[in-house]
Short mmCIF file of C-alpha atoms and ligand atoms in Angstrom, two decimals:
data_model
loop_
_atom_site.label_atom_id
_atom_site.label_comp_id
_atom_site.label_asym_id
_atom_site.label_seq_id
_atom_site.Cartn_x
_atom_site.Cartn_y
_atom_site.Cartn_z
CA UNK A 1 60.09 85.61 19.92
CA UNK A 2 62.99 84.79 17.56
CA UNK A 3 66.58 84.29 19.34
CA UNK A 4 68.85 87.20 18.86
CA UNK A 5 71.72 86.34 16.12
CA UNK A 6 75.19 87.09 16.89
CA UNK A 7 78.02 87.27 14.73
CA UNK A 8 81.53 87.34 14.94
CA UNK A 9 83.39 89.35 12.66
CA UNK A 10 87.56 88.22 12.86
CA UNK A 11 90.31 89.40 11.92
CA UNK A 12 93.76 90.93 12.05
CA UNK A 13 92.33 94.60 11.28
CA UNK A 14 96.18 96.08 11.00
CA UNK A 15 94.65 98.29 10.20
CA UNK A 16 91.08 98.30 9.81
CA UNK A 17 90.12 99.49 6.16
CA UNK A 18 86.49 101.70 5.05
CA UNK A 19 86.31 97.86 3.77
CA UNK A 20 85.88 96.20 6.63
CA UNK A 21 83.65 99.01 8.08
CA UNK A 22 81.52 98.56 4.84
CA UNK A 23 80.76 95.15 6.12
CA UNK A 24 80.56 95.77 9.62
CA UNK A 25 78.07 98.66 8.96
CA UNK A 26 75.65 95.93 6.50
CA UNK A 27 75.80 93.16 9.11
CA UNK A 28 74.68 95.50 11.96
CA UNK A 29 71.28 95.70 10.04
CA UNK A 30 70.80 91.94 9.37
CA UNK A 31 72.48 90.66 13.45
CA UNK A 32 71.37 91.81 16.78
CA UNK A 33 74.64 92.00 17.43
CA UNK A 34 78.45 91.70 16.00
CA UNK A 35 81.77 91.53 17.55
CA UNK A 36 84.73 92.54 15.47
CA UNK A 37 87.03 90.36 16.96
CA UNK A 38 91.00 91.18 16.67
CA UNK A 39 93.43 87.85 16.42
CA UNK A 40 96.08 88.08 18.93
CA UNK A 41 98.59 86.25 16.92
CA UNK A 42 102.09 85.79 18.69
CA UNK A 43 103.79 84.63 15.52
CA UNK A 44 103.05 87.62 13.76
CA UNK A 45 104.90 91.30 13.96
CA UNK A 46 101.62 93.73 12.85
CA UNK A 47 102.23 97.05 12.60
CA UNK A 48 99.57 98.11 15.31
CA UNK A 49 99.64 96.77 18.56
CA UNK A 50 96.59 94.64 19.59
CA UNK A 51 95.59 97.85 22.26
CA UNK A 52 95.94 100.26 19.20
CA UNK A 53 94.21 98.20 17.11
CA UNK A 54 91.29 98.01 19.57
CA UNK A 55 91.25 101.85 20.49
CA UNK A 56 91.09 102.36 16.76
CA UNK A 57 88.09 99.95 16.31
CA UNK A 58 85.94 101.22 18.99
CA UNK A 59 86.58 105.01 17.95
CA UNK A 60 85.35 104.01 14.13
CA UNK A 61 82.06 101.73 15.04
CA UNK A 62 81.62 104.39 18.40
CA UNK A 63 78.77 105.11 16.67
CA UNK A 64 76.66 101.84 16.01
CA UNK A 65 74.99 100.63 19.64
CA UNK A 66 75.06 96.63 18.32
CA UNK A 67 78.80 96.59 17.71
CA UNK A 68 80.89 95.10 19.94
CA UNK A 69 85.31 95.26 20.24
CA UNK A 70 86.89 92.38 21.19
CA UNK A 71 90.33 89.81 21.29
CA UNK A 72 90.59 86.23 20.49
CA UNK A 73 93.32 83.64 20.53
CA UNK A 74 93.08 79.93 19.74
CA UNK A 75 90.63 78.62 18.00
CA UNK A 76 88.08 80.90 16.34
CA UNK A 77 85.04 79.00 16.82
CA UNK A 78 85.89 78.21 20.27
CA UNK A 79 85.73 81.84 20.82
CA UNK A 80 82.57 82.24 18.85
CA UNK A 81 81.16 79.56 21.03
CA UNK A 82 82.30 81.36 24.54
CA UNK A 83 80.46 84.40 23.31
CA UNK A 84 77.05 82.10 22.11
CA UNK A 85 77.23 83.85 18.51
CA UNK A 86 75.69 81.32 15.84
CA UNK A 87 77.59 83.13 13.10
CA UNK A 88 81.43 83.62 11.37
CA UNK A 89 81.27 86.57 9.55
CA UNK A 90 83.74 87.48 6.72
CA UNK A 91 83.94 89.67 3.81
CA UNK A 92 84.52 88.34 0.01
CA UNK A 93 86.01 90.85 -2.06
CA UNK A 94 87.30 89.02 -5.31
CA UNK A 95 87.32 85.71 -6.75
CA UNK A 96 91.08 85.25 -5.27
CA UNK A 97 89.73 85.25 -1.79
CA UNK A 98 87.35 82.32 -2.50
CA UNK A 99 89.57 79.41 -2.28
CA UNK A 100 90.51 80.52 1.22
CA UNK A 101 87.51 81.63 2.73
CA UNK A 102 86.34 77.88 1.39
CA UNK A 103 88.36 76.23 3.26
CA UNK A 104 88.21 78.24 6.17
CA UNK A 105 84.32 77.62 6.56
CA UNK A 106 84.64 74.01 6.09
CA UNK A 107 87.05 73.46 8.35
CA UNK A 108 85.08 75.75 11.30
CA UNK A 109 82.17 73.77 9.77
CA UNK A 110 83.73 70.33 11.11
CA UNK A 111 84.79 71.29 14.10
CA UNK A 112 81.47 73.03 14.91
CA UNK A 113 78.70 71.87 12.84
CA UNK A 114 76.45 74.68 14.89
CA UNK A 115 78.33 77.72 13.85
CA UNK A 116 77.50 78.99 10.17
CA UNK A 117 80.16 80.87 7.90
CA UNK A 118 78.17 84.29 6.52
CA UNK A 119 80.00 85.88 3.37
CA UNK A 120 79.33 89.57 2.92
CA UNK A 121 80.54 91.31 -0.48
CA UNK A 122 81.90 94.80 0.73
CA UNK A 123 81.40 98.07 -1.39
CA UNK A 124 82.28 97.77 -4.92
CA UNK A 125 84.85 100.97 -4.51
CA UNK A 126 86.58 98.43 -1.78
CA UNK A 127 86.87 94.85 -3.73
CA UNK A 128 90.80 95.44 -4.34
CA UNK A 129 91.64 97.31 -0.74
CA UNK A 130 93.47 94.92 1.90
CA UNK A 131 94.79 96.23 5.00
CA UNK A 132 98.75 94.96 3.67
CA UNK A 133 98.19 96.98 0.26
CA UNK A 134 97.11 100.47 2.46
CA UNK A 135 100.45 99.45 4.71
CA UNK A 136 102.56 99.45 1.82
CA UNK A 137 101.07 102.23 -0.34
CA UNK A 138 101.20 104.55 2.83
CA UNK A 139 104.73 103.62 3.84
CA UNK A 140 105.91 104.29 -0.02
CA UNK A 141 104.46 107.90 0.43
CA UNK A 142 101.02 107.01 -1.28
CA UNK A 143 97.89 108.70 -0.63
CA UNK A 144 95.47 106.04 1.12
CA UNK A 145 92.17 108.89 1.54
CA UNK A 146 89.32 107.58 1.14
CA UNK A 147 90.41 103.92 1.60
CA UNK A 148 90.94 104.69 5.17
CA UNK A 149 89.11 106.40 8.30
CA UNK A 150 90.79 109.48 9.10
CA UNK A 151 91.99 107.99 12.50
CA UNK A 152 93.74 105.76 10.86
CA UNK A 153 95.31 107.70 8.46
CA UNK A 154 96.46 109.80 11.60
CA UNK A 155 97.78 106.81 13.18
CA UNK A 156 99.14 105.67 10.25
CA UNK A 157 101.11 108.46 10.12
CA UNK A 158 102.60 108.68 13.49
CA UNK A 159 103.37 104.93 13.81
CA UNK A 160 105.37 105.83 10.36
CA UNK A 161 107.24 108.59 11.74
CA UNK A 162 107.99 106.34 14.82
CA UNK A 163 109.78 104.04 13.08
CA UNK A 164 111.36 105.74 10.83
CA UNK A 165 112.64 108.02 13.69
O1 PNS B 201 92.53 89.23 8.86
P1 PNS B 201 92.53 87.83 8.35
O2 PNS B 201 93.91 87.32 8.13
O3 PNS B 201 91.71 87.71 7.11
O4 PNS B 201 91.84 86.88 9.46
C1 PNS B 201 92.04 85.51 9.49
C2 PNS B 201 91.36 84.86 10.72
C3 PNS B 201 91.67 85.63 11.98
C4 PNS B 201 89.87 84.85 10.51
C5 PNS B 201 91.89 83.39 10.81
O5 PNS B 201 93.28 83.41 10.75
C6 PNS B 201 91.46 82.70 12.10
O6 PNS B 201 90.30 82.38 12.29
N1 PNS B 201 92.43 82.45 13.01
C7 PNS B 201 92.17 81.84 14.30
C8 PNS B 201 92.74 80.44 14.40
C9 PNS B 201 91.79 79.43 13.80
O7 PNS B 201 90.66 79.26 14.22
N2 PNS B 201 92.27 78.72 12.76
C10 PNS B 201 91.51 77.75 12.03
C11 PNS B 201 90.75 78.40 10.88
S1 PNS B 201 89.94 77.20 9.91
#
């Protein structure tokens, strides 16, 4: 019988977009199993803590039995290694993410030859929608539907009115 693939899916997901789901809901066809893994990057000031971010994540792939939530910090394939997964998963949406993504396979590539990058192309309605873009469009009093789960919109809207007091 053919070993099961694993695949880790990274990233900041602050906050996770219907992009990212689009991708997460392909690969759970084509891997036995995927973990969306969320950075925990101490440099960085995201708008969602690492716990909301997680509580949002599992409440959006609830549904989908080979999805998995989890953290990383350090080294990306080192975590990808800990958890036996075979595959990096990321999403290419444009041309302009190319360079990046490039670099970022090769690198994992060198230091571990084992571990193989997997692009997925997301949803054609979703090639220009980043997570920073539905941050800033939503904070300028933009409508985000549709770009967005529901949950996040809600959450969206009382980390907003948080802040802003
Ligand atoms: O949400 P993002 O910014 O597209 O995700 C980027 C991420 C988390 C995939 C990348 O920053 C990462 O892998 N960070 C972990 C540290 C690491 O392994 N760096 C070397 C990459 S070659």
């Amino acid at each position: 019988m053919a070993k099961p693939v694993s695949a880790i899916y990274p990233g900041s997901f602050d906050p996770v977009t219907n992009g990212h789901l689009d991708v997460i809901g392909r690969s759970r066809g084509i891997f036995d199993r995927v973990i969306v893994a969320v950075l925990v990057n101490l440099d960085k000031e995201p708008l969602f803590s690492t716990d909301e971010r997680l509580e949002i994540l599992s409440e959006v792939t609830r549904q989908w039995d080979n999805v998995e939530i989890d953290t990383f910090e350090g080294l990306l394939v080192n975590y990808a290694a800990s958890k036996k997964a075979q595959v990096i998963l990321r999403g290419i949406r444009a041309v302009t993410d190319f360079e990046y993504e490039f670099q970022m396979a090769l690198m994992n590539r060198r230091l571990r030859p084992d571990i193989e990058t997997v692009f997925m192309i997301p949803a054609e309605a979703y090639s220009y929608l980043s997570s920073s873009l539905v941050k800033e469009v939503f904070t300028l009093g933009g409508s985000v539907s549709g770009l967005v789960p529901s949950v996040v919109e809600d959450s969206l809207r009382k980390k907003i009115r948080s802040i802003k007091g």
